[in-house]
Structure formats: C-alpha cells, structure tokens
PDB file of C-alpha atoms in Angstrom:
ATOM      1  CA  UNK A   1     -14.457  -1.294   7.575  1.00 94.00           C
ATOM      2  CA  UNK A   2     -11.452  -0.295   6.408  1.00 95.00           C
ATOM      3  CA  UNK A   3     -11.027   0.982   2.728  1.00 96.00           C
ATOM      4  CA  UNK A   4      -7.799   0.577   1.000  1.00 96.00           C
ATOM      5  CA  UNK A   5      -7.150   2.616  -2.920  1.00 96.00           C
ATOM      6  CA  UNK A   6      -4.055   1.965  -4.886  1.00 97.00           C
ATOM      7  CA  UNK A   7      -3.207   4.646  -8.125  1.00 96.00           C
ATOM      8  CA  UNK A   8      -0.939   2.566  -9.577  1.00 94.00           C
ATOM      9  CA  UNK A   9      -0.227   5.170 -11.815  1.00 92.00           C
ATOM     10  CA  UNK A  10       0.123   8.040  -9.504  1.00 93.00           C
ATOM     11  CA  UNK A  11       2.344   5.650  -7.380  1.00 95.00           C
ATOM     12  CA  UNK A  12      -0.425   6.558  -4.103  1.00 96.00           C
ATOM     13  CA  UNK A  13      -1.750   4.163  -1.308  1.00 97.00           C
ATOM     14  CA  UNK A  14      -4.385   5.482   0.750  1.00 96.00           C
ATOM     15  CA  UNK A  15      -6.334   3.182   3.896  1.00 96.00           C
ATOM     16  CA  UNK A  16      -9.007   4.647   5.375  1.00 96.00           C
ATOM     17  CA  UNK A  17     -11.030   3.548   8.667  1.00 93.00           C
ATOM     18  CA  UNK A  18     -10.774   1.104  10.953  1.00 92.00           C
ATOM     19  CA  UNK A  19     -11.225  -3.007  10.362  1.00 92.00           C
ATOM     20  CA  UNK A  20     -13.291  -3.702  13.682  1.00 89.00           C
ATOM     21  CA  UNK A  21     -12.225  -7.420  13.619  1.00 91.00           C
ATOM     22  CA  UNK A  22     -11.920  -7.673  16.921  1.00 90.00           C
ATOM     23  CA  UNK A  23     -11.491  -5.414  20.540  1.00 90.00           C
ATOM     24  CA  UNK A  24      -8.947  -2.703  20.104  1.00 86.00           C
ATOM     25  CA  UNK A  25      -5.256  -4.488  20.424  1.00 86.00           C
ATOM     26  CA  UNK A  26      -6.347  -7.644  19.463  1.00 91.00           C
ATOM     27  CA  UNK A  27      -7.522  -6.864  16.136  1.00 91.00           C
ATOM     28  CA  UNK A  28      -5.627  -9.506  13.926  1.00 94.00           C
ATOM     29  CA  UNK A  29      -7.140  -8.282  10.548  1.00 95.00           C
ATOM     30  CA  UNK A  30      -5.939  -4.411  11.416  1.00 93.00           C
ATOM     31  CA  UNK A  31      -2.577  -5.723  12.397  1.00 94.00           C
ATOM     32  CA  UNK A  32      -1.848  -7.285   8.999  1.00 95.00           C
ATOM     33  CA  UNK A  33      -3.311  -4.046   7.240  1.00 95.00           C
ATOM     34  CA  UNK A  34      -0.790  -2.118   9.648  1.00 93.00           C
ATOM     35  CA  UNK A  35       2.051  -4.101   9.378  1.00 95.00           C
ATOM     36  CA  UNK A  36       2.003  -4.280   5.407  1.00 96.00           C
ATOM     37  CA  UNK A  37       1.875  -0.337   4.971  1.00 95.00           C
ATOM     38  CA  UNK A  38       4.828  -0.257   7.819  1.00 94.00           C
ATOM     39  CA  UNK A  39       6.704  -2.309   5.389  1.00 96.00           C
ATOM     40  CA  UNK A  40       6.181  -0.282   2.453  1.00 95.00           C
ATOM     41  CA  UNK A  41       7.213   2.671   4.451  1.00 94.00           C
ATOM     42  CA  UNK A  42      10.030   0.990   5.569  1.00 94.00           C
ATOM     43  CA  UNK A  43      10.941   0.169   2.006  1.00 93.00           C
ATOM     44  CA  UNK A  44      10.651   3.836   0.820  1.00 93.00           C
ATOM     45  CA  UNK A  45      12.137   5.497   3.819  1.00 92.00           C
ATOM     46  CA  UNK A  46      15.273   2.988   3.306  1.00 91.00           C
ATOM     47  CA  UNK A  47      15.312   4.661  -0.743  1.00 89.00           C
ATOM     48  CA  UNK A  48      14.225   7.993   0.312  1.00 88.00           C
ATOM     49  CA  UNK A  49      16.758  10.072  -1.870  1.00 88.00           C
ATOM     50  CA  UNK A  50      15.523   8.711  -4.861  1.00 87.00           C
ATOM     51  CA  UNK A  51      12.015   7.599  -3.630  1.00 87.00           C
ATOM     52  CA  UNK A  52      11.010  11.016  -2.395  1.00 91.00           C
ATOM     53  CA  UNK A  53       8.440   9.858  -0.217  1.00 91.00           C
ATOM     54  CA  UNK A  54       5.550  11.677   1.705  1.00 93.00           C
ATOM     55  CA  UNK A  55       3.720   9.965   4.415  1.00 94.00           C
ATOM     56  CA  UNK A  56       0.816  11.265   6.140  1.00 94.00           C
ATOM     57  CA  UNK A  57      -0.657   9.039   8.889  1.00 91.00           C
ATOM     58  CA  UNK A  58      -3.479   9.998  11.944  1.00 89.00           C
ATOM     59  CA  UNK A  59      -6.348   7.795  13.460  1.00 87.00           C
ATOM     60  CA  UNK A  60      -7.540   5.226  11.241  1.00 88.00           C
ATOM     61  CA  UNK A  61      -6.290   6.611   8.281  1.00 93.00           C
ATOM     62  CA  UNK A  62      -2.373   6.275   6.222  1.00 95.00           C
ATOM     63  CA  UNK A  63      -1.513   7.500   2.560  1.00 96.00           C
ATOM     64  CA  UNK A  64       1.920   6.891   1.288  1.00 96.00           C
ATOM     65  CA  UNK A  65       2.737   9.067  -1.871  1.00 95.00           C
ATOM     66  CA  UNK A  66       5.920   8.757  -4.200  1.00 95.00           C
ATOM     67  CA  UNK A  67       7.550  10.233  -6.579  1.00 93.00           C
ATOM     68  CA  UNK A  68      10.556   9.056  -7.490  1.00 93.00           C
ATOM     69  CA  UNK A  69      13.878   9.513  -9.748  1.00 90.00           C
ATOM     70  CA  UNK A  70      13.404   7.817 -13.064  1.00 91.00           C
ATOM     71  CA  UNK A  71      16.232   5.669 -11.701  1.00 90.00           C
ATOM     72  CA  UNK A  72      14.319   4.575  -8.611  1.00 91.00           C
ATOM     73  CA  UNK A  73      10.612   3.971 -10.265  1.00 92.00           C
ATOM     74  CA  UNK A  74      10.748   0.121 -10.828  1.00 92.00           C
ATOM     75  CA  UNK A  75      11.798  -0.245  -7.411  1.00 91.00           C
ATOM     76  CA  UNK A  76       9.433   1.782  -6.072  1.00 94.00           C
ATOM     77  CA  UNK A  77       6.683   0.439  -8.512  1.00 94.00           C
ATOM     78  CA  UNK A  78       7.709  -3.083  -7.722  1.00 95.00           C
ATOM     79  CA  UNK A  79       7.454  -2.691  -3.760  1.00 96.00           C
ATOM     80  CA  UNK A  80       3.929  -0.683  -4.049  1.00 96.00           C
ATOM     81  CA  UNK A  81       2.825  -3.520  -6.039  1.00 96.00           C
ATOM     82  CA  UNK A  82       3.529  -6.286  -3.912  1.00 96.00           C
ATOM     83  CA  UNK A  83       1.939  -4.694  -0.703  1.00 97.00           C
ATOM     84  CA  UNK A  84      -1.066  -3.657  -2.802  1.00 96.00           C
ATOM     85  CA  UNK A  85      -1.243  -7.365  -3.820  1.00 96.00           C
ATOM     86  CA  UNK A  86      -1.445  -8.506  -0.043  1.00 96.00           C
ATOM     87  CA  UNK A  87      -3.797  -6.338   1.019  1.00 96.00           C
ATOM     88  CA  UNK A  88      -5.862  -7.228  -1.954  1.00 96.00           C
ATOM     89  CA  UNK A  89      -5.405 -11.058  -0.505  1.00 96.00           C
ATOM     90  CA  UNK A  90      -6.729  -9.393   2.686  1.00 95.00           C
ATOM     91  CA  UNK A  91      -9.536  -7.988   1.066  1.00 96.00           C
ATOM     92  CA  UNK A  92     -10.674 -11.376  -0.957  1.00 96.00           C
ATOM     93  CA  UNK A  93     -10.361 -13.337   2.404  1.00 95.00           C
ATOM     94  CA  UNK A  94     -11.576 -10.608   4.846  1.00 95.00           C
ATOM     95  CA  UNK A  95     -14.434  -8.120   2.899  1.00 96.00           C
ATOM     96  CA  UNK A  96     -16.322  -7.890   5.511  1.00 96.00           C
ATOM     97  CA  UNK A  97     -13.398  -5.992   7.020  1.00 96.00           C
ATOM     98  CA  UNK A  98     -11.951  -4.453   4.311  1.00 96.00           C
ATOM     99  CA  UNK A  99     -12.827  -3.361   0.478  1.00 96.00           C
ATOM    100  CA  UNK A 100      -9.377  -2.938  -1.969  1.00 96.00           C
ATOM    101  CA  UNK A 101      -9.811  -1.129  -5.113  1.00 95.00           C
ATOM    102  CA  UNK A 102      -7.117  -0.532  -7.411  1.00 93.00           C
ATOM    103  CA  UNK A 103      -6.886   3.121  -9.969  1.00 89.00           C
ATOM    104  CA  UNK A 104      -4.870   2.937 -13.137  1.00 78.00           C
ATOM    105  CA  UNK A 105      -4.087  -0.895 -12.799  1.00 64.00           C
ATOM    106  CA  UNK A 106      -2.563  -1.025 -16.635  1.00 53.00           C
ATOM    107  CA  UNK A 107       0.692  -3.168 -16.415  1.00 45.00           C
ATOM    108  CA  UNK A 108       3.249  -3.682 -18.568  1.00 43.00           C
ATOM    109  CA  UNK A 109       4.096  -7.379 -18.627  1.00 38.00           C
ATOM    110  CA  UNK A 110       7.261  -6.861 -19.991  1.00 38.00           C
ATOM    111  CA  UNK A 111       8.109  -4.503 -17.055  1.00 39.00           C
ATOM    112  CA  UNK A 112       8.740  -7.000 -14.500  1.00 33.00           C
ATOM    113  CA  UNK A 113      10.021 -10.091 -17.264  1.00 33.00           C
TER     114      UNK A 113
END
C-alpha cells in the first residue's frame, strides 16, 4: 500500500510505501504514482529560484517540500494541486493500492477564477 499526504497549506507532498500492484517493473499502479511526483518535480526544479524546492527521495518513499517567493506561490500552489488531484483519482480507482489524504484542504475559490 502506498500512502500519499498533501499539506496544502504547508505546500508538502509526502508518498510512502510501495503499491504491490503487480511484480516489481511491471507495476502499472506504482508507475502512475511515480510518474506524477516526477512531474511535479520537474515542474519545481524548472522554477527552482523562486520555488525553493527540497526533495528527499529513497526506497518506497518521496516528499517534495516548497517554499516559495510570494511571486512564485500560485504557480507552485496550482501545480501541487493538480498532481495531488491525480493521485487522489488514483486513490478513488485503486484503494486497495493506495490511500490519499489531504491536510489543510481550505481553498480559496476566487484564487484560481
């Protein structure tokens, strides 16, 4: 199982353990949880200056951490929240493989009008 937590507010995405979906390198359902925080990173490596990133990463575990310019924070808001909502898709359509929960979820509708 793996176990994904989103702090919204602290901008902080943590996964935790592995999916077991299938054998090792052919696990479809720890692909798409890989590929989706590889994105993200992707994102905030590509904005780093302002994004000030920190990435920690080992076996069966990744947390991505920002903190960025006041400048940068929608961006970086909007791009943790539209990861968070696939792997929450993931979750809903896999739980036996993975379990989303989401910290300090308030939004602002205004924020993205």
């Amino acid at each position: 199982m793996t176990r994904v937590c989103y702090d919204r507010a602290g901008l902080l995405l943590r996964m935790e353990g592995h999916a077991q979906a299938g054998p090792e390198g052919q696990d479809l359902v720890c692909a798409a949880l890989s590929m989706l925080m590889m994105a993200l990173e992707r994102r905030m490596q590509e904005r780093a200056e302002a994004a000030l990133p920190v990435i920690s990463r080992g076996p069966g575990s990744f947390m991505l951490r920002c903190a960025p310019a006041p400048d940068a924070e929608r961006l970086c808001r909007e791009s943790f929240d539209t990861i968070a909502a696939g792997l929450a898709v993931l979750a809903e359509n896999r739980p036996e493989y993975v379990a989303f929960t989401m910290e300090n979820g308030e939004t602002d509708e205004e924020e993205y009008a």
